[in-house]
mmCIF file of C-alpha atoms in Angstrom:
data_model
loop_
_atom_site.group_PDB
_atom_site.id
_atom_site.type_symbol
_atom_site.label_atom_id
_atom_site.label_comp_id
_atom_site.label_asym_id
_atom_site.label_seq_id
_atom_site.Cartn_x
_atom_site.Cartn_y
_atom_site.Cartn_z
ATOM 1 C CA MET A 7 0.000 0.000 0.000
ATOM 2 C CA GLU A 8 1.035 3.589 -0.609
ATOM 3 C CA SER A 9 2.097 5.655 2.406
ATOM 4 C CA ASN A 10 -0.432 7.940 4.083
ATOM 5 C CA THR A 11 1.657 10.926 2.961
ATOM 6 C CA GLU A 12 1.424 9.828 -0.676
ATOM 7 C CA GLN A 13 -2.330 9.246 -0.372
ATOM 8 C CA LEU A 14 -2.797 12.721 1.147
ATOM 9 C CA LYS A 15 -0.736 14.201 -1.681
ATOM 10 C CA TRP A 16 -2.886 12.445 -4.284
ATOM 11 C CA GLY A 17 -6.040 13.514 -2.460
ATOM 12 C CA LYS A 18 -4.944 17.160 -2.675
ATOM 13 C CA THR A 19 -4.014 16.821 -6.357
ATOM 14 C CA VAL A 20 -7.360 15.242 -7.251
ATOM 15 C CA TRP A 21 -9.339 17.871 -5.325
ATOM 16 C CA LYS A 22 -7.316 20.741 -6.819
ATOM 17 C CA GLN A 23 -7.958 19.552 -10.372
ATOM 18 C CA PHE A 24 -11.633 18.804 -9.702
ATOM 19 C CA SER A 25 -12.042 22.278 -8.194
ATOM 20 C CA GLN A 26 -10.526 23.810 -11.321
ATOM 21 C CA VAL A 27 -13.023 21.941 -13.512
ATOM 22 C CA ARG A 28 -15.843 23.414 -11.428
ATOM 23 C CA LEU A 29 -14.261 26.882 -11.426
ATOM 24 C CA GLN A 30 -13.318 27.085 -15.111
ATOM 25 C CA SER A 31 -16.226 25.061 -16.590
ATOM 26 C CA PRO A 32 -14.142 23.967 -19.607
ATOM 27 C CA LEU A 33 -15.960 23.589 -22.927
ATOM 28 C CA ILE A 34 -15.596 19.943 -23.974
ATOM 29 C CA GLN A 35 -16.508 18.975 -27.527
ATOM 30 C CA CYS A 36 -17.615 15.346 -27.711
ATOM 31 C CA ILE A 37 -17.675 13.582 -31.056
ATOM 32 C CA THR A 38 -19.109 10.399 -29.697
ATOM 33 C CA ASN A 39 -21.468 7.484 -30.224
ATOM 34 C CA PHE A 40 -25.262 7.665 -30.160
ATOM 35 C CA VAL A 41 -25.533 5.430 -27.077
ATOM 36 C CA SER A 42 -23.282 7.503 -24.830
ATOM 37 C CA MET A 43 -24.285 11.119 -25.487
ATOM 38 C CA ASP A 44 -26.791 11.445 -22.641
ATOM 39 C CA LEU A 45 -24.643 10.003 -19.831
ATOM 40 C CA MET A 46 -21.518 11.678 -21.172
ATOM 41 C CA ALA A 47 -23.175 15.111 -21.223
ATOM 42 C CA ASN A 48 -24.681 14.626 -17.757
ATOM 43 C CA THR A 49 -21.338 13.457 -16.347
ATOM 44 C CA LEU A 50 -19.618 16.581 -17.665
ATOM 45 C CA LEU A 51 -22.401 18.861 -16.416
ATOM 46 C CA SER A 52 -22.497 17.326 -12.942
ATOM 47 C CA ALA A 53 -18.711 17.673 -12.687
ATOM 48 C CA GLY A 54 -18.934 21.366 -13.585
ATOM 49 C CA ALA A 55 -17.799 21.225 -17.211
ATOM 50 C CA SER A 56 -19.699 22.349 -20.312
ATOM 51 C CA PRO A 57 -20.435 19.629 -22.905
ATOM 52 C CA ALA A 58 -20.941 20.282 -26.619
ATOM 53 C CA MET A 59 -22.052 17.385 -28.815
ATOM 54 C CA VAL A 60 -20.940 19.016 -32.073
ATOM 55 C CA HIS A 61 -20.404 16.291 -34.684
ATOM 56 C CA SER A 62 -20.943 17.936 -38.068
ATOM 57 C CA ILE A 63 -17.828 18.395 -40.206
ATOM 58 C CA GLU A 64 -19.402 21.618 -41.549
ATOM 59 C CA GLU A 65 -19.252 23.153 -38.043
ATOM 60 C CA ILE A 66 -15.871 21.845 -36.890
ATOM 61 C CA PRO A 67 -13.601 24.488 -38.548
ATOM 62 C CA ASP A 68 -15.575 27.255 -36.782
ATOM 63 C CA PHE A 69 -16.352 25.524 -33.505
ATOM 64 C CA THR A 70 -13.410 23.277 -32.558
ATOM 65 C CA PRO A 71 -10.802 26.084 -32.308
ATOM 66 C CA ARG A 72 -12.920 27.586 -29.489
ATOM 67 C CA VAL A 73 -13.138 24.476 -27.283
ATOM 68 C CA THR A 74 -11.017 23.814 -24.197
ATOM 69 C CA ALA A 75 -10.662 20.110 -25.024
ATOM 70 C CA LEU A 76 -11.998 17.479 -27.420
ATOM 71 C CA CYS A 77 -13.182 13.933 -26.753
ATOM 72 C CA ILE A 78 -13.388 11.484 -29.680
ATOM 73 C CA ASN A 79 -15.215 8.192 -29.193
ATOM 74 C CA VAL A 80 -15.524 5.729 -32.089
ATOM 75 C CA GLY A 81 -18.368 3.629 -30.633
ATOM 76 C CA THR A 82 -20.767 4.043 -33.549
ATOM 77 C CA LEU A 83 -18.109 4.780 -36.156
ATOM 78 C CA SER A 84 -19.166 5.225 -39.792
ATOM 79 C CA PRO A 85 -17.558 6.422 -43.029
ATOM 80 C CA SER A 86 -19.526 9.667 -42.630
ATOM 81 C CA SER A 87 -18.403 10.336 -39.037
ATOM 82 C CA LEU A 88 -14.691 9.575 -39.408
ATOM 83 C CA PRO A 89 -13.758 12.694 -41.456
ATOM 84 C CA ALA A 90 -15.231 14.928 -38.732
ATOM 85 C CA MET A 91 -13.145 13.140 -36.105
ATOM 86 C CA ILE A 92 -9.971 13.476 -38.160
ATOM 87 C CA THR A 93 -10.602 17.152 -38.925
ATOM 88 C CA ALA A 94 -11.284 18.005 -35.270
ATOM 89 C CA ALA A 95 -8.223 16.069 -34.064
ATOM 90 C CA LYS A 96 -6.003 17.848 -36.604
ATOM 91 C CA ILE A 97 -7.289 21.258 -35.471
ATOM 92 C CA CYS A 98 -6.618 20.407 -31.832
ATOM 93 C CA SER A 99 -3.109 19.159 -32.591
ATOM 94 C CA GLN A 100 -2.345 22.304 -34.594
ATOM 95 C CA LEU A 101 -3.713 24.666 -31.917
ATOM 96 C CA ASN A 102 -2.310 22.732 -28.933
ATOM 97 C CA ILE A 103 -5.809 21.975 -27.634
ATOM 98 C CA PRO A 104 -5.801 18.733 -25.611
ATOM 99 C CA TRP A 105 -7.844 15.871 -27.001
ATOM 100 C CA VAL A 106 -8.692 12.399 -25.757
ATOM 101 C CA LEU A 107 -9.392 9.241 -27.787
ATOM 102 C CA ASP A 108 -11.657 6.349 -26.772
ATOM 103 C CA PRO A 109 -10.926 3.480 -29.235
ATOM 104 C CA VAL A 110 -14.159 1.566 -28.549
ATOM 105 C CA ALA A 111 -14.066 -2.063 -29.773
ATOM 106 C CA VAL A 112 -10.991 -1.217 -31.852
ATOM 107 C CA SER A 113 -10.504 -4.816 -33.016
ATOM 108 C CA ALA A 114 -14.124 -5.351 -34.129
ATOM 109 C CA SER A 115 -13.329 -4.645 -37.791
ATOM 110 C CA ALA A 116 -10.508 -3.631 -40.114
ATOM 111 C CA PHE A 117 -12.259 -0.303 -40.781
ATOM 112 C CA ARG A 118 -12.425 0.498 -37.061
ATOM 113 C CA PHE A 119 -8.850 -0.628 -36.374
ATOM 114 C CA ASP A 120 -7.442 1.455 -39.256
ATOM 115 C CA ALA A 121 -9.476 4.498 -38.143
ATOM 116 C CA CYS A 122 -8.150 4.247 -34.590
ATOM 117 C CA VAL A 123 -4.557 3.836 -35.791
ATOM 118 C CA GLN A 124 -5.014 6.937 -37.961
ATOM 119 C CA LEU A 125 -6.437 8.892 -35.003
ATOM 120 C CA VAL A 126 -3.585 7.819 -32.709
ATOM 121 C CA GLY A 127 -1.234 9.228 -35.348
ATOM 122 C CA LEU A 128 -2.844 12.652 -34.819
ATOM 123 C CA LYS A 129 -1.294 12.860 -31.337
ATOM 124 C CA PRO A 130 -4.055 12.507 -28.732
ATOM 125 C CA THR A 131 -3.149 13.801 -25.281
ATOM 126 C CA VAL A 132 -4.723 10.724 -23.665
ATOM 127 C CA VAL A 133 -5.971 7.379 -24.989
ATOM 128 C CA ARG A 134 -8.479 5.655 -22.665
ATOM 129 C CA GLY A 135 -9.812 2.162 -23.243
ATOM 130 C CA ASN A 136 -10.388 -1.182 -21.573
ATOM 131 C CA ALA A 137 -7.598 -3.743 -21.416
ATOM 132 C CA SER A 138 -8.565 -5.580 -24.617
ATOM 133 C CA GLU A 139 -8.816 -2.316 -26.568
ATOM 134 C CA ILE A 140 -5.409 -1.079 -25.393
ATOM 135 C CA ILE A 141 -3.756 -4.453 -26.070
ATOM 136 C CA ALA A 142 -5.260 -4.459 -29.585
ATOM 137 C CA LEU A 143 -4.305 -0.855 -30.305
ATOM 138 C CA SER A 144 -0.710 -1.446 -29.213
ATOM 139 C CA SER A 145 -0.457 -4.335 -31.699
ATOM 140 C CA SER A 146 0.864 -3.798 -35.194
ATOM 141 C CA SER A 147 -2.129 -5.397 -36.889
ATOM 142 C CA LEU A 148 -5.772 -6.316 -36.353
ATOM 143 C CA GLU A 149 -4.966 -10.053 -36.493
ATOM 144 C CA ALA A 150 -2.655 -9.730 -33.479
ATOM 145 C CA SER A 151 -5.574 -9.299 -31.098
ATOM 146 C CA ALA A 152 -9.284 -10.065 -30.812
ATOM 147 C CA ALA A 153 -11.825 -8.667 -28.348
ATOM 148 C CA LYS A 154 -15.486 -9.193 -27.469
ATOM 149 C CA GLY A 155 -17.101 -6.049 -28.852
ATOM 150 C CA THR A 156 -16.965 -3.250 -26.295
ATOM 151 C CA ASP A 157 -16.420 -5.644 -23.369
ATOM 152 C CA SER A 158 -12.919 -6.434 -22.172
ATOM 153 C CA THR A 159 -11.751 -10.025 -22.136
ATOM 154 C CA HIS A 160 -8.627 -9.015 -20.197
ATOM 155 C CA ASP A 161 -7.977 -7.595 -16.741
ATOM 156 C CA SER A 162 -6.467 -4.090 -16.675
ATOM 157 C CA MET A 163 -3.258 -5.464 -15.118
ATOM 158 C CA ASP A 164 -2.822 -7.707 -18.200
ATOM 159 C CA ALA A 165 -2.477 -4.568 -20.309
ATOM 160 C CA VAL A 166 0.271 -2.729 -18.381
ATOM 161 C CA GLU A 167 3.060 -3.540 -20.848
ATOM 162 C CA ALA A 168 0.809 -2.876 -23.856
ATOM 163 C CA ALA A 169 -0.213 0.474 -22.337
ATOM 164 C CA LYS A 170 3.418 1.447 -21.744
ATOM 165 C CA LEU A 171 4.305 0.482 -25.328
ATOM 166 C CA LEU A 172 1.376 2.462 -26.754
ATOM 167 C CA ALA A 173 2.317 5.471 -24.615
ATOM 168 C CA ARG A 174 5.919 5.375 -25.808
ATOM 169 C CA THR A 175 5.048 4.934 -29.499
ATOM 170 C CA SER A 176 2.197 7.479 -29.574
ATOM 171 C CA GLY A 177 3.409 10.094 -27.102
ATOM 172 C CA ALA A 178 0.006 9.910 -25.376
ATOM 173 C CA ILE A 179 -0.846 9.203 -21.779
ATOM 174 C CA VAL A 180 -2.587 5.812 -21.831
ATOM 175 C CA ALA A 181 -5.368 4.925 -19.380
ATOM 176 C CA VAL A 182 -6.736 1.389 -19.004
ATOM 177 C CA SER A 183 -10.057 0.967 -17.220
ATOM 178 C CA GLY A 184 -10.659 -2.066 -15.044
ATOM 179 C CA ALA A 185 -10.970 -3.188 -11.419
ATOM 180 C CA THR A 186 -7.823 -1.105 -11.033
ATOM 181 C CA ASP A 187 -7.587 1.770 -13.507
ATOM 182 C CA ILE A 188 -4.052 1.978 -14.907
ATOM 183 C CA VAL A 189 -2.482 5.203 -16.211
ATOM 184 C CA THR A 190 0.992 5.400 -17.763
ATOM 185 C CA ASP A 191 3.232 7.754 -19.716
ATOM 186 C CA GLY A 192 5.365 4.848 -20.870
ATOM 187 C CA ASN A 193 7.614 4.932 -17.813
ATOM 188 C CA GLN A 194 5.708 5.531 -14.599
ATOM 189 C CA VAL A 195 2.521 3.558 -13.925
ATOM 190 C CA VAL A 196 -0.200 4.740 -11.541
ATOM 191 C CA GLY A 197 -3.201 2.753 -10.340
ATOM 192 C CA ALA A 198 -6.565 4.229 -9.297
ATOM 193 C CA HIS A 199 -8.451 1.682 -7.194
ATOM 194 C CA ASN A 200 -11.858 3.346 -6.882
ATOM 195 C CA GLY A 201 -15.203 2.308 -8.396
ATOM 196 C CA VAL A 202 -17.668 -0.588 -8.128
ATOM 197 C CA ALA A 203 -18.227 -3.592 -10.398
ATOM 198 C CA LEU A 204 -21.867 -2.687 -11.100
ATOM 199 C CA MET A 205 -20.706 0.370 -13.077
ATOM 200 C CA GLN A 206 -19.874 -2.103 -15.865
ATOM 201 C CA LYS A 207 -23.598 -2.890 -16.167
ATOM 202 C CA ILE A 208 -24.401 0.707 -17.130
ATOM 203 C CA THR A 209 -23.802 1.502 -20.770
ATOM 204 C CA ALA A 210 -21.479 4.456 -21.478
ATOM 205 C CA THR A 211 -19.719 4.651 -18.094
ATOM 206 C CA GLY A 212 -16.410 4.104 -19.905
ATOM 207 C CA CYS A 213 -17.315 6.703 -22.522
ATOM 208 C CA SER A 214 -18.286 9.136 -19.770
ATOM 209 C CA VAL A 215 -15.061 8.777 -17.805
ATOM 210 C CA THR A 216 -13.149 9.451 -21.055
ATOM 211 C CA ALA A 217 -15.066 12.731 -21.385
ATOM 212 C CA LEU A 218 -14.293 13.498 -17.733
ATOM 213 C CA ILE A 219 -10.600 12.889 -18.440
ATOM 214 C CA ALA A 220 -10.860 15.480 -21.244
ATOM 215 C CA ALA A 221 -12.322 17.993 -18.761
ATOM 216 C CA PHE A 222 -9.537 17.382 -16.238
ATOM 217 C CA VAL A 223 -6.804 17.586 -18.883
ATOM 218 C CA ALA A 224 -8.416 20.821 -20.126
ATOM 219 C CA VAL A 225 -7.702 22.544 -16.796
ATOM 220 C CA ASP A 226 -4.203 21.075 -16.302
ATOM 221 C CA LYS A 227 -2.679 20.551 -19.741
ATOM 222 C CA THR A 228 0.905 20.205 -18.488
ATOM 223 C CA ASN A 229 0.034 17.367 -16.085
ATOM 224 C CA ALA A 230 -2.037 15.057 -18.286
ATOM 225 C CA LEU A 231 -1.048 11.913 -16.379
ATOM 226 C CA ASP A 232 -2.190 13.346 -13.038
ATOM 227 C CA ALA A 233 -5.331 14.720 -14.702
ATOM 228 C CA ALA A 234 -6.262 11.315 -16.119
ATOM 229 C CA VAL A 235 -5.655 9.640 -12.745
ATOM 230 C CA SER A 236 -7.736 12.308 -10.976
ATOM 231 C CA ALA A 237 -10.679 11.956 -13.373
ATOM 232 C CA LEU A 238 -10.707 8.166 -13.009
ATOM 233 C CA ALA A 239 -10.529 8.464 -9.209
ATOM 234 C CA VAL A 240 -13.339 11.057 -9.019
ATOM 235 C CA PHE A 241 -15.623 8.980 -11.257
ATOM 236 C CA GLY A 242 -14.806 5.861 -9.235
ATOM 237 C CA VAL A 243 -15.523 7.579 -5.914
ATOM 238 C CA ALA A 244 -18.835 8.872 -7.301
ATOM 239 C CA GLY A 245 -19.674 5.275 -8.216
ATOM 240 C CA GLU A 246 -18.838 4.071 -4.697
ATOM 241 C CA LEU A 247 -20.996 6.773 -3.108
ATOM 242 C CA GLY A 248 -23.845 6.140 -5.555
ATOM 243 C CA MET A 249 -23.699 2.418 -4.832
ATOM 244 C CA LYS A 250 -24.627 3.050 -1.189
ATOM 245 C CA MET A 251 -28.092 4.142 -2.342
ATOM 246 C CA ALA A 252 -28.491 2.087 -5.524
ATOM 247 C CA LYS A 253 -30.712 -0.974 -5.957
ATOM 248 C CA GLY A 254 -29.373 -1.874 -9.386
ATOM 249 C CA PRO A 255 -27.779 -0.420 -12.533
ATOM 250 C CA ALA A 256 -30.553 2.083 -13.298
ATOM 251 C CA SER A 257 -30.557 3.654 -9.840
ATOM 252 C CA LEU A 258 -26.751 3.556 -9.694
ATOM 253 C CA ARG A 259 -26.658 5.633 -12.891
ATOM 254 C CA MET A 260 -28.841 8.281 -11.237
ATOM 255 C CA HIS A 261 -27.017 8.252 -7.898
ATOM 256 C CA LEU A 262 -23.598 8.322 -9.582
ATOM 257 C CA ILE A 263 -24.490 11.597 -11.314
ATOM 258 C CA ASP A 264 -25.857 13.036 -8.050
ATOM 259 C CA ALA A 265 -22.729 11.940 -6.146
ATOM 260 C CA LEU A 266 -20.459 13.536 -8.738
ATOM 261 C CA TYR A 267 -22.418 16.790 -8.508
ATOM 262 C CA GLY A 268 -22.321 16.886 -4.695
ATOM 263 C CA LEU A 269 -18.788 15.590 -4.087
ATOM 264 C CA ASP A 270 -16.966 17.646 -1.430
ATOM 265 C CA GLU A 271 -13.305 17.831 -0.449
ATOM 266 C CA ALA A 272 -13.489 15.794 2.768
ATOM 267 C CA THR A 273 -15.478 12.970 1.172
ATOM 268 C CA LEU A 274 -13.242 12.844 -1.896
ATOM 269 C CA GLN A 275 -9.997 12.838 0.068
ATOM 270 C CA SER A 276 -11.215 10.111 2.426
ATOM 271 C CA HIS A 277 -12.205 7.825 -0.482
ATOM 272 C CA VAL A 278 -9.418 8.360 -3.051
ATOM 273 C CA ASN A 279 -7.219 5.273 -3.388
ATOM 274 C CA ILE A 280 -4.290 5.858 -5.757
ATOM 275 C CA THR A 281 -0.957 4.033 -5.823
ATOM 276 C CA ARG A 282 2.197 4.015 -7.917
ATOM 277 C CA LEU A 283 2.702 0.562 -9.422
#
């Protein structure tokens, strides 16, 4: 276990970044899948950020330069949606606006795999996926890995080396969701141990924490690793608090959003569980 001093330090870091999200209300553009938009927008709103579900390629040249961060999620990828993602990512890279990629079910098809590889080449600040997605994305070809749709067939700890490799080759911070959320820059590895298993039974929780990572990175661009860890920890703590009142997935979804909205410093610091691995 991490020392109490280290835990207190992490607690202060997480609270400081969360407070900045609430104070600054960063504008987060989400080019995301149809399933996740509602929970993703509500997660950002309850955390204090400002979501914008602007998908149209006709609007991106005018709108994207004004955002604080961008979140790209390929869940319901199509030939018509990919150009908008690429255009927005290019704008962010050119203007030094942080952007986060969620390579949902990256190994489901050649089209999806190639799209995600192309997007990784546009220098995302953070890549967040489950273990199977990160293992697949770190591979050189689609055939090297297979996954079960959006569900992970690997534990997050199985993906540590793949995450480090992807971080080193892409220059991105890589976050792997699981029982322990793993975040790495290719060298150091940090684990966030918050959350509850039932969160996996709510669609779009992974998508939503990716958007939350974008909000945290937006307010602390120079510390993207810490920002990703903080976002994962905050979302996990909200899940733990929501679980105390939940009777199942549907009520957990509601209570998670409420817990995120009402999260205070003392509660957050007493629940955060972050270690260096």
